[in-house]
Coordinates of C-alpha atoms (C1' of nucleotides) in Angstrom, one line a residue:
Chain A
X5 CA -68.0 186.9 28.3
X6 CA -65.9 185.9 25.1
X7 CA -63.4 187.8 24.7
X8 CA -61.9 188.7 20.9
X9 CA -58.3 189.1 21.1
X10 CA -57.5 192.4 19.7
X11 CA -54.9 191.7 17.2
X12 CA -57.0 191.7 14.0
X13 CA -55.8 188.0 12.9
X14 CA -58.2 186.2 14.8
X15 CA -60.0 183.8 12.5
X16 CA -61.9 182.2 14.8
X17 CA -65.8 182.0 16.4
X18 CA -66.5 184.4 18.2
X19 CA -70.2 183.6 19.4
X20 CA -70.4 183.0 23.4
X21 CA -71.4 178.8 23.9
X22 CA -72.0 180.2 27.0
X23 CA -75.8 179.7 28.9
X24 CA -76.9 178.1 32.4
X25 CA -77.5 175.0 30.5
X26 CA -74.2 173.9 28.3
X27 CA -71.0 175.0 31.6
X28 CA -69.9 172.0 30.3
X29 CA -70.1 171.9 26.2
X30 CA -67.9 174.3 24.1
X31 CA -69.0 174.1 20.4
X32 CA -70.5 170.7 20.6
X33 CA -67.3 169.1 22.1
X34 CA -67.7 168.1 26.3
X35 CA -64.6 169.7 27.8
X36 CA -62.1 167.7 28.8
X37 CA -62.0 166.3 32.2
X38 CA -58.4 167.2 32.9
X39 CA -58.5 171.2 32.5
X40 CA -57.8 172.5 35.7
X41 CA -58.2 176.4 35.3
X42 CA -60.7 177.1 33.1
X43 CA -63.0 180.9 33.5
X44 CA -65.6 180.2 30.9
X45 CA -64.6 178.8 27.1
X46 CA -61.3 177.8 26.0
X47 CA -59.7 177.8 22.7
X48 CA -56.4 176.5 21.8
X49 CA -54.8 175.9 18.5
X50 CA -51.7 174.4 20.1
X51 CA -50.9 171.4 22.0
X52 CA -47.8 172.8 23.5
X53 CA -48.7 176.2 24.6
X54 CA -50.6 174.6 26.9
X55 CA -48.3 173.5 30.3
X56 CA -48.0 172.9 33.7
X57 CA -51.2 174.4 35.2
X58 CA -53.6 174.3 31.8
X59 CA -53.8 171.0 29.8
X60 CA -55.7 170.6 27.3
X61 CA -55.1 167.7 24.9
X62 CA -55.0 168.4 21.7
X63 CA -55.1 170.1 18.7
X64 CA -59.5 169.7 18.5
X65 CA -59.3 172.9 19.1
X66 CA -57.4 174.0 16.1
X67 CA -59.2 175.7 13.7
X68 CA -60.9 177.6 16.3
X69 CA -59.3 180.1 17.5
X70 CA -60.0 183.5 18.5
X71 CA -59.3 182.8 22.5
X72 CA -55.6 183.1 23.8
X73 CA -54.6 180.6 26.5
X74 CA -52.8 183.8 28.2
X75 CA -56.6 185.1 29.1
X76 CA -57.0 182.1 31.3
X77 CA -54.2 183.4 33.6
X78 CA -56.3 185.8 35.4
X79 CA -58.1 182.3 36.5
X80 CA -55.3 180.6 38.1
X81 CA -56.3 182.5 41.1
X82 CA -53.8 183.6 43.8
X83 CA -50.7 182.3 42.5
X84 CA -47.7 183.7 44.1
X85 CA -44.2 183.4 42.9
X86 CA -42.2 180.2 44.2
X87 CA -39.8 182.2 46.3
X88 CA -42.6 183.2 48.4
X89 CA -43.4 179.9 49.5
X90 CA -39.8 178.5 50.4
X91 CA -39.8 182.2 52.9
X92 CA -43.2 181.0 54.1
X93 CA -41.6 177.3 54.4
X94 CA -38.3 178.6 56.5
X95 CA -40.7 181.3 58.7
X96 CA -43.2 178.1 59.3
X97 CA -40.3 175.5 60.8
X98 CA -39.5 178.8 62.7
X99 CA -39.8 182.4 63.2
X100 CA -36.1 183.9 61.2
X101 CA -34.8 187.3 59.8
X102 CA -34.5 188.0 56.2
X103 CA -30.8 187.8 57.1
X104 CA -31.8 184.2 58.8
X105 CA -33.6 183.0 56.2
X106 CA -30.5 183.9 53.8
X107 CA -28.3 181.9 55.2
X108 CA -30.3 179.3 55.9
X109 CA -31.6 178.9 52.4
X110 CA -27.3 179.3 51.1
X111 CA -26.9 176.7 53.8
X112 CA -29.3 174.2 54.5
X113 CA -31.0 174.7 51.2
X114 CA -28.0 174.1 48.8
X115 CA -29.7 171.5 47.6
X116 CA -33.7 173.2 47.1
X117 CA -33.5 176.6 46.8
X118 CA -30.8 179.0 47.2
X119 CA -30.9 182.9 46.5
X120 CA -29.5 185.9 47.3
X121 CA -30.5 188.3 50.1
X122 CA -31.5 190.8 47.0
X123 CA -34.7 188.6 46.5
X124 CA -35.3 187.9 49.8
X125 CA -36.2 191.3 51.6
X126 CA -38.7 192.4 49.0
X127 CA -40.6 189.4 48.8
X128 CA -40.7 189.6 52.5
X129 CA -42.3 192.9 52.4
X130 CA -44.8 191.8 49.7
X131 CA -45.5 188.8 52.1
X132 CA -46.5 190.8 55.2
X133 CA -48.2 193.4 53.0
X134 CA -50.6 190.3 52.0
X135 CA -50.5 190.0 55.6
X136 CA -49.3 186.2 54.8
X137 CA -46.2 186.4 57.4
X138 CA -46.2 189.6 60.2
X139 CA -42.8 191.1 61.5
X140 CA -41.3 192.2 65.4
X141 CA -37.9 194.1 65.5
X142 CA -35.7 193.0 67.7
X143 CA -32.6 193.8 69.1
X144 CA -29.6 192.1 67.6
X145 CA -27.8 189.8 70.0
X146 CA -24.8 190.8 68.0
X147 CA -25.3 193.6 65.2
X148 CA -28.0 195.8 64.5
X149 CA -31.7 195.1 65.4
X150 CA -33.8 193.0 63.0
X151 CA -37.0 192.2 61.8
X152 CA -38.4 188.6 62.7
X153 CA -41.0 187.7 60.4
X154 CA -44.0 185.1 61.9
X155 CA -46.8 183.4 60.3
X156 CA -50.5 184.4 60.7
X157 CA -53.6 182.4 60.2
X158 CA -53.6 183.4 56.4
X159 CA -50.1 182.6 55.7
X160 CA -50.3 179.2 57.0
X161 CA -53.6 178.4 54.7
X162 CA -51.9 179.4 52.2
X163 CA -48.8 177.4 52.6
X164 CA -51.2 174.6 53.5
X165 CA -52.4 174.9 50.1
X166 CA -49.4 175.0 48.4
X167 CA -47.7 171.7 50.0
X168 CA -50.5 169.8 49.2
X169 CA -50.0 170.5 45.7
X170 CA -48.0 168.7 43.4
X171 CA -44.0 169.6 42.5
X172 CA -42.5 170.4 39.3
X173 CA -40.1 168.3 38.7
X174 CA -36.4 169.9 40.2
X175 CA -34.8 172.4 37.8
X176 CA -31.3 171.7 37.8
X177 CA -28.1 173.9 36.2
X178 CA -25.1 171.9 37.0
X179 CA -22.1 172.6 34.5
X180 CA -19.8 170.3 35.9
X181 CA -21.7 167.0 34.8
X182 CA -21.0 168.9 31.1
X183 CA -17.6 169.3 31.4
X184 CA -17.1 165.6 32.0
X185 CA -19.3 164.7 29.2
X186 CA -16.3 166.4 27.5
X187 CA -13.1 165.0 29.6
X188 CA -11.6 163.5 26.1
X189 CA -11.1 167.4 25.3
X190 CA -8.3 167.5 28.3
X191 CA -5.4 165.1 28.9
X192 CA -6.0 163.0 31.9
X193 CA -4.4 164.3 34.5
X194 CA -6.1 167.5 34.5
X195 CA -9.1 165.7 34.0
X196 CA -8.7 163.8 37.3
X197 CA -7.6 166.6 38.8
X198 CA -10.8 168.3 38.5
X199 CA -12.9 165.8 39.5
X200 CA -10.7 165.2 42.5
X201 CA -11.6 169.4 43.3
X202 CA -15.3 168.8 42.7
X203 CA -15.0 165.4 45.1
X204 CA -13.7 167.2 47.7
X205 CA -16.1 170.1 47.1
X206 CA -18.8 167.9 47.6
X207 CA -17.2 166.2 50.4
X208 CA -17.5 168.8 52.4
X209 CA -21.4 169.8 52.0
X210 CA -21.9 166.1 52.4
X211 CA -19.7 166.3 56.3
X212 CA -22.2 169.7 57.1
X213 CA -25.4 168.1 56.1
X214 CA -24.3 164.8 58.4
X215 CA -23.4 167.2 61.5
X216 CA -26.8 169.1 60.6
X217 CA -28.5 165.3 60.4
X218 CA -26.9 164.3 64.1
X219 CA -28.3 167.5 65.4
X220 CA -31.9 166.5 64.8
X221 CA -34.3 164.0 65.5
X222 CA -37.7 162.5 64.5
X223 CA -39.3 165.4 66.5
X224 CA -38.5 167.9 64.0
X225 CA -39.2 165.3 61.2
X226 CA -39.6 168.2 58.2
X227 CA -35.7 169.5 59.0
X228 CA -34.1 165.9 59.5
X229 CA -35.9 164.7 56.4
X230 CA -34.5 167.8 54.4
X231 CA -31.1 167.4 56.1
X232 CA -31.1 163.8 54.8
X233 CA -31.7 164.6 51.3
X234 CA -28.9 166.8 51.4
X235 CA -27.1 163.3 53.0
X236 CA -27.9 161.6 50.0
X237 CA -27.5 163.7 47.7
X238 CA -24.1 164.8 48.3
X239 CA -22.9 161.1 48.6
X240 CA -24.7 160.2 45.4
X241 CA -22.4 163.3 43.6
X242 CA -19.2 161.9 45.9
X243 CA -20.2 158.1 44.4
X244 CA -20.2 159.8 40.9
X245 CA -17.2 161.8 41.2
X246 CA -15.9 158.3 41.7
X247 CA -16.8 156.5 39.2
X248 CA -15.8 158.9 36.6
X249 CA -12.1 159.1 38.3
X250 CA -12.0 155.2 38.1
X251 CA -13.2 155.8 34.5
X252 CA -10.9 158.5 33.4
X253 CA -8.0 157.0 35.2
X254 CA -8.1 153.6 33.5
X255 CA -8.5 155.7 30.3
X256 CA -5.2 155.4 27.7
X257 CA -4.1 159.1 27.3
Chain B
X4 CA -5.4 203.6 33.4
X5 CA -7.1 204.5 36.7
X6 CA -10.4 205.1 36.0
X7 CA -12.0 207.8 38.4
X8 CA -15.7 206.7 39.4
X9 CA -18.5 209.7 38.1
X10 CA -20.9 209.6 40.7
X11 CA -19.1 212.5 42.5
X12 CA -19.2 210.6 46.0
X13 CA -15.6 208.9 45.2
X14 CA -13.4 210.0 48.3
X15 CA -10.5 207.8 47.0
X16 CA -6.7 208.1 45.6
X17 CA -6.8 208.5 41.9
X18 CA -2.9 208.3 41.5
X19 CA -1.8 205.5 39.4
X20 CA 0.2 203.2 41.5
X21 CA 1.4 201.7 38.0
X22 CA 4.7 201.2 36.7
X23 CA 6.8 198.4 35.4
X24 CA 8.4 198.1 38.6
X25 CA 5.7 197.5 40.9
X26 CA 2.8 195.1 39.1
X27 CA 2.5 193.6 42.2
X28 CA 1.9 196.4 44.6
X29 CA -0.7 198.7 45.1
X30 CA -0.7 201.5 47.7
X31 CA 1.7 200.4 49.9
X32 CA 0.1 196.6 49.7
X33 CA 0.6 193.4 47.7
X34 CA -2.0 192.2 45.6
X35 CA -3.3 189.3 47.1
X36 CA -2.9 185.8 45.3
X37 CA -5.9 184.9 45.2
X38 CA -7.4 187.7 42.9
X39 CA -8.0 185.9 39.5
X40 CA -8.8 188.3 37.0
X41 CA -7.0 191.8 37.5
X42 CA -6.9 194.6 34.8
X43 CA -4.3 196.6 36.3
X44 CA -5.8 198.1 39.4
X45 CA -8.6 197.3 42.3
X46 CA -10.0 199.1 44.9
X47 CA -13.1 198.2 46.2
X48 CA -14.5 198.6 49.8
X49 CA -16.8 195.7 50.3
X50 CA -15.3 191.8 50.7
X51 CA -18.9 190.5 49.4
X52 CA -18.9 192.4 46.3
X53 CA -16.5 190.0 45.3
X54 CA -17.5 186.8 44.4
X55 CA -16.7 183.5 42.1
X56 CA -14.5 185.1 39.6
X57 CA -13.1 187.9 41.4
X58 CA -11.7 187.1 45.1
X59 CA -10.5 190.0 46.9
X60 CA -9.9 188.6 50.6
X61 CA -11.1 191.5 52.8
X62 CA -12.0 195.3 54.0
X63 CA -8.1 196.0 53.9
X64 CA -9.3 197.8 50.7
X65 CA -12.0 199.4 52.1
X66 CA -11.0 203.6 52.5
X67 CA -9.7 203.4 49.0
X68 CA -12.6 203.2 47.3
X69 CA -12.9 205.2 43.7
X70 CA -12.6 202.1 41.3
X71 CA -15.5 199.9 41.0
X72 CA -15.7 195.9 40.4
X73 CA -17.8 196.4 37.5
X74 CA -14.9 197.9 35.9
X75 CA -13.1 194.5 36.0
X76 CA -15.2 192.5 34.1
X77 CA -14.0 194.0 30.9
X78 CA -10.7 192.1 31.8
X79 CA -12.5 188.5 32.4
X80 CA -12.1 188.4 29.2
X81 CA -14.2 186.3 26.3
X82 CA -16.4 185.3 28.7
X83 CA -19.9 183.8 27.1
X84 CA -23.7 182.5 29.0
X85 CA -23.2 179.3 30.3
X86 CA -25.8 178.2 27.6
X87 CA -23.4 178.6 24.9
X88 CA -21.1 176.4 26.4
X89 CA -23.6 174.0 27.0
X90 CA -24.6 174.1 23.1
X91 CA -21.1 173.5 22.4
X92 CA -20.8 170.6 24.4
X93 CA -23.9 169.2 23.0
X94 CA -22.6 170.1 19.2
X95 CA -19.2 168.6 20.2
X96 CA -20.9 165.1 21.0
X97 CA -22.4 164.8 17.9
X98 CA -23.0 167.0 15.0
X99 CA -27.1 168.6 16.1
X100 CA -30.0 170.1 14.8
X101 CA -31.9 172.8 17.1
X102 CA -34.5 170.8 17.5
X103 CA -32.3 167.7 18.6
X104 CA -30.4 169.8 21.0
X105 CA -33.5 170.9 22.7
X106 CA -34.7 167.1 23.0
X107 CA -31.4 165.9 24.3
X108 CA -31.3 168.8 27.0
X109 CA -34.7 168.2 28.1
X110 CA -34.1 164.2 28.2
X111 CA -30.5 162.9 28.5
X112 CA -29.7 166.8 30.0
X113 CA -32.3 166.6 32.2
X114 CA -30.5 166.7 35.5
X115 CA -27.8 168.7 34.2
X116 CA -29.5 171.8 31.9
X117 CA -32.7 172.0 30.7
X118 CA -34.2 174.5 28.6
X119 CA -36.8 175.5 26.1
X120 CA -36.6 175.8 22.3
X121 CA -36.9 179.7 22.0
X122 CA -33.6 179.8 24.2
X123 CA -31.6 177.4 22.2
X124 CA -32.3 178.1 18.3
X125 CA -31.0 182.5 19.1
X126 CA -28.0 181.6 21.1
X127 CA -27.0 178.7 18.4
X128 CA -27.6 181.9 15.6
X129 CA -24.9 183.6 17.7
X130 CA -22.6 181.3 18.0
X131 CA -22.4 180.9 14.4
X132 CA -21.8 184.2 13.8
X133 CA -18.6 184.0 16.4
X134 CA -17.8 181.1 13.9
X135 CA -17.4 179.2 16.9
X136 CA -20.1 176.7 15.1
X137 CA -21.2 176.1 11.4
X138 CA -24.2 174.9 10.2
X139 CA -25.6 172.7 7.0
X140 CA -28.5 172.4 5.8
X141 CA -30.1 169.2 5.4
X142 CA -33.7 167.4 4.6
X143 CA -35.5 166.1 7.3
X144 CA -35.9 162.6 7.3
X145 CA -40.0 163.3 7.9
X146 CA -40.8 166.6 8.5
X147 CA -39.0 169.9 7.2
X148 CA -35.5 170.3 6.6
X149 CA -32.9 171.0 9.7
X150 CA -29.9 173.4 10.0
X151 CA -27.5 170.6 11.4
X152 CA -24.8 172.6 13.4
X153 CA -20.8 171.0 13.8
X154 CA -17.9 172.5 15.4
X155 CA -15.0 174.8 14.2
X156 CA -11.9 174.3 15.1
X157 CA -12.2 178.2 17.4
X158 CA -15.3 176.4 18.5
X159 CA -13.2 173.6 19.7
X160 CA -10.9 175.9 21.5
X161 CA -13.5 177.8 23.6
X162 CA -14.7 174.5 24.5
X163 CA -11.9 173.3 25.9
X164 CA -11.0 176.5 27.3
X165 CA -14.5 176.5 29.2
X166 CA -14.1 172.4 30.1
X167 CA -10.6 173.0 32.2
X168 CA -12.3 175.6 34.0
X169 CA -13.8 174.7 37.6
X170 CA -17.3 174.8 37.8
X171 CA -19.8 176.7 40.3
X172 CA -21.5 174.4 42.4
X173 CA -24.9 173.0 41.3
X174 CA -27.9 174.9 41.2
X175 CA -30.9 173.3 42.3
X176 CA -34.3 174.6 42.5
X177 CA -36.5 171.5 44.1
X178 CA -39.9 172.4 45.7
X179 CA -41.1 169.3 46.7
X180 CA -38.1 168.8 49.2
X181 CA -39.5 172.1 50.5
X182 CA -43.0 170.7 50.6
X183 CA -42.0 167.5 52.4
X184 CA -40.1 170.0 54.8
X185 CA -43.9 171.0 56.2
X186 CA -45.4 167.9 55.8
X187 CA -46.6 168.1 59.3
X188 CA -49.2 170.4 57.7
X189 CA -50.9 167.5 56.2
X190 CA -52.7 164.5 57.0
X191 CA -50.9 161.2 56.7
X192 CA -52.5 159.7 53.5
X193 CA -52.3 162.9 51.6
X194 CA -48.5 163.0 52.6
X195 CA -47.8 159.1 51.7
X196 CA -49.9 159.6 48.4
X197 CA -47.5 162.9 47.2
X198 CA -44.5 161.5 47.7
X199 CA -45.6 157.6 46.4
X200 CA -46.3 160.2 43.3
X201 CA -42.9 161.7 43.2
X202 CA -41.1 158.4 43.7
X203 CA -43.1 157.0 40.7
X204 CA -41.6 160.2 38.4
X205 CA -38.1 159.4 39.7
X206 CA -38.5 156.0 39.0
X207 CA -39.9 156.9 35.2
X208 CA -36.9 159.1 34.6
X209 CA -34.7 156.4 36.3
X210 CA -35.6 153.6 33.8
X211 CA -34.5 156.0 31.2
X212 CA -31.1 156.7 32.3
X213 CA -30.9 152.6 32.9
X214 CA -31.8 152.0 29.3
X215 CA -29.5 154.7 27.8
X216 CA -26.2 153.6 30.2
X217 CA -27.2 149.9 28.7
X218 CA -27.1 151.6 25.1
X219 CA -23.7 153.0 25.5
X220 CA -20.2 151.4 25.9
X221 CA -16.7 153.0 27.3
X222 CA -15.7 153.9 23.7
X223 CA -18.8 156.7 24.2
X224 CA -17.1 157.7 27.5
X225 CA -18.5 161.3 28.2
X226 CA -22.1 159.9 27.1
X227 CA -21.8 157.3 29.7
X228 CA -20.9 159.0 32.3
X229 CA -23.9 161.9 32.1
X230 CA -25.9 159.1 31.6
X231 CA -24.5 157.1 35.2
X232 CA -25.2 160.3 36.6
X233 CA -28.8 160.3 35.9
X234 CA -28.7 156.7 37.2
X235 CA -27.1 157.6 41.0
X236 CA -28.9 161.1 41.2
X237 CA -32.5 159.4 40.4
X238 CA -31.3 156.1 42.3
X239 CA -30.8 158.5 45.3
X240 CA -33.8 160.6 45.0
X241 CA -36.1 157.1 45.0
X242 CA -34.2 156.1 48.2
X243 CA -35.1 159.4 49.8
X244 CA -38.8 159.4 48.9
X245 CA -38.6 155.9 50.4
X246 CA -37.1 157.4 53.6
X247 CA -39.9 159.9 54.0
X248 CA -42.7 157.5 53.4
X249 CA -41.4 155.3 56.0
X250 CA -40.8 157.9 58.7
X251 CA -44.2 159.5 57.5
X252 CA -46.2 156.3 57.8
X253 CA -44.2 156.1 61.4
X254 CA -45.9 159.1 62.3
X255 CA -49.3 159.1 64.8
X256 CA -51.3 161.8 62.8
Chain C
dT14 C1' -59.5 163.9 8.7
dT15 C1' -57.5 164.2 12.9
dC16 C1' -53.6 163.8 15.8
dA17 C1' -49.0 163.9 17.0
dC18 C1' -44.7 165.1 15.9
dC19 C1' -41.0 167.7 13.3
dA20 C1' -38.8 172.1 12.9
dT21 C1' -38.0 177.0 13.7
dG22 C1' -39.0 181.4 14.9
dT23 C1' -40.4 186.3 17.8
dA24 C1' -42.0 189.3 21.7
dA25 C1' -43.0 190.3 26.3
dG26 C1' -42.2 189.8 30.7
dG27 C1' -40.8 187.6 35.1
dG28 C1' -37.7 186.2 38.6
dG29 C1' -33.5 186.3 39.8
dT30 C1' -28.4 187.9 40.1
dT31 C1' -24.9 191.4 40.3
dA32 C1' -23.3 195.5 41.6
dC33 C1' -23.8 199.3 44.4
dA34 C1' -24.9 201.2 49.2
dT35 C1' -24.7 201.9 54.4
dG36 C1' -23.3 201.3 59.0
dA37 C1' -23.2 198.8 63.6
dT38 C1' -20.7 195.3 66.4
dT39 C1' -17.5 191.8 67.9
dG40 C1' -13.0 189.4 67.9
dC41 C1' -8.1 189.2 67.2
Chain D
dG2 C1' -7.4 199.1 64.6
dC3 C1' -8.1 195.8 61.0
dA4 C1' -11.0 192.0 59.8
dA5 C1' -15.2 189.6 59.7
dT6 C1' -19.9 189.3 60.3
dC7 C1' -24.6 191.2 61.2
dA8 C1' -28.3 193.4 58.9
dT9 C1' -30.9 195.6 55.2
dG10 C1' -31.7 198.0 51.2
dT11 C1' -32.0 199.8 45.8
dA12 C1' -31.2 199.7 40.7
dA13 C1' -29.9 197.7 36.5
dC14 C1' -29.8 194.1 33.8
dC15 C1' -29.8 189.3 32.1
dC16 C1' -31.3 184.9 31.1
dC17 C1' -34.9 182.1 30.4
dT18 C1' -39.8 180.9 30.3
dT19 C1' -44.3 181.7 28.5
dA20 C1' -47.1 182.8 25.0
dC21 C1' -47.8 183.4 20.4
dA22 C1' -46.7 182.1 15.5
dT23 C1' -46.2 179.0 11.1
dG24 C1' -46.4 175.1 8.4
dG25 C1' -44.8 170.4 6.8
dT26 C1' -45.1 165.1 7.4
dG27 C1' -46.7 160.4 8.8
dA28 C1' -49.8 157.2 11.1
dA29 C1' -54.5 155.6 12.4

DNA sequence: TTCACCATGTAAGGGGTTACATGATTGC
DNA sequence: GCAATCATGTAACCCCTTACATGGTGAA
């Protein structure tokens, strides 16, 4: 029930504190209250291996290692990759292709979660394997015929689960904001003329997700809400772009 | 010149169309405009192989087929990961340890490129060995000594080089907005409670930026500006959280 | 003495993109 | 008939995260 890791360094205990009576005592210290996963016994001898889903707070556990935080994965039960719940997010609002779900994640999900169709088809399958999301072929109004993926009872527990769960905070890659932080590199026309591109860029996602915001109402509160971030994101970018042409423009070279 | 594909299925012309006198032409056509970086010769047969740096406009090319894209990229030439540049940029700024690069990514560069440590410290090893950084070794002021990295003047160049380029448009990876997208799956005070949660982080992350902008004048310009972006973007997402509790609190359920 | 932080590294693996592939249908 | 879009798929590979690793320093 304590299991050695195999790699000959281990220095560590490796008696089980296990027993009916101590679930909650690991060599005489009480775990702590804010480990969410946990099989049996942990030991740590790092703060910072220990992210996200795990937390355990500090280096107590040091000198005790033997345990690797990796053998607690297995106990994070039924964790599925994120992907999988944006498809079961799109199919929930409403039934959709792979090809649907697509373009509505390039489209209407600029702003959450955008991927290529390469992802999207075999995570699909793996879905309705798990019997998450089931699938009716259709014929193509225009096109071939295509497969419209629904939810089942399982799939909407499961998604049920996941939006009552916290977020990780957004993951963003946005190489524009970098190239700005380095503007003095370039003389100031081009500079402004590059902002000016990414403005009207911008400008333009910012006039779809209005029309897409007019199109809805508080009916379909989970679609207007999403459209509205895109809203104000996209004028919070155009303020930005802005600014820094105001900036760069009252600049000397 | 013309490379012949070996898969054995190529049906195409394998006849040069070069020559001094026609560049510009290729099988009876003229090379589009809009193709940014050519070798000497394309044929491809689908439009949506051809993406960001490589714009071929349609399926005029299609029955020619016996060259394939992937034999372009040689020619876009010098190209690194966007990490690099971001390294540079960082360097550029201000001379950097790894370890400081790191921090400032995953706090000032928070909403434009975060990553871990194990990333940074290879790709800054490579970059020194393009020459394209140096490094110098200096005691820590507590704890170990650092490797503090600087720019070379090549370094500089690439970086300037990468700067005039255009950018691709953010990428954003944001579950929550996803979450709030089904919020109709859960009752009302769980919804209110997430996204009172949310807004709280934003407005952590917010206070930051506020205090940095307030640290920094125009003679920092770049600095400034990444930090007033931090400001909007965060100022934004607080107004959107605000939104959806209002029209959540709105709701019957 | 413990805790938190400083500072740097390697190995494995995951999740995604890119390139490659096919072929039907509608619109100009 | 050319162009664009609909619709779905596979294989290779890349970048980054996660986990694992080491060890020094300063404050309570």
């Amino acid at each position: 029930m304590f299991q050695q890791v195999g790699d000959g360094r281990a220095r560590g205990r490796t008696d089980a504190a296990g027993g009916a009576g101590d679930e909650n005592s690991f060599l005489g210290h009480g775990l702590p209250d804010n480990i969410e996963y946990v099989g049996k016994y942990i030991v740590t001898r790092r703060f910072d291996y220990v992210k996200k889903n795990i937390v355990i707070p500090c280096a107590r556990w040091r000198n005790l290692g033997a345990m690797r935080v990796s053998d607690l994965k297995e106990t994070a039960a039924g964790k599925e990759k994120p992907l999988k719940y944006v498809l079961l997010a799109g199919i929930y609002n409403e039934p959709r292709s792979g090809y649907e779900l697509t373009k509505w994640l390039q489209m209407v999900g600029q702003h959450c979660w955008s991927v290529e169709h390469s992802s999207v088809y075999p995570a699909l399958r793996e879905l309705e394997k798990d019997e998450l999301i089931q699938s009716e072929r259709l014929p193509g109004t225009r096109g071939p015929d295509r497969s419209i993926y629904s939810m089942t009872a399982a799939g909407l527990d499961k998604l049920r689960a996941w939006v009552a769960n916290g977020s990780p905070r957004p993951a963003i890659k946005d190489e524009q904001i970098l190239r700005v932080l380095c503007f003095d590199l370039l003389p100031r026309d081009t500079a402004l003329q590059q902002i000016r591109e990414v403005r009207a860029d911008h400008q333009v996602q910012l006039e779809f997700f209005l029309a897409r915001q007019a199109m809805l109402t508080e009916r379909q509160l989970g679609p207007l809400l999403v459209a509205r971030r895109g809203v104000l994101a996209e004028q919070a970018y155009i303020a930005w772009c802005d600014e820094v042409a105001d900036m760069i423009a009252r600049r000397p070279a």
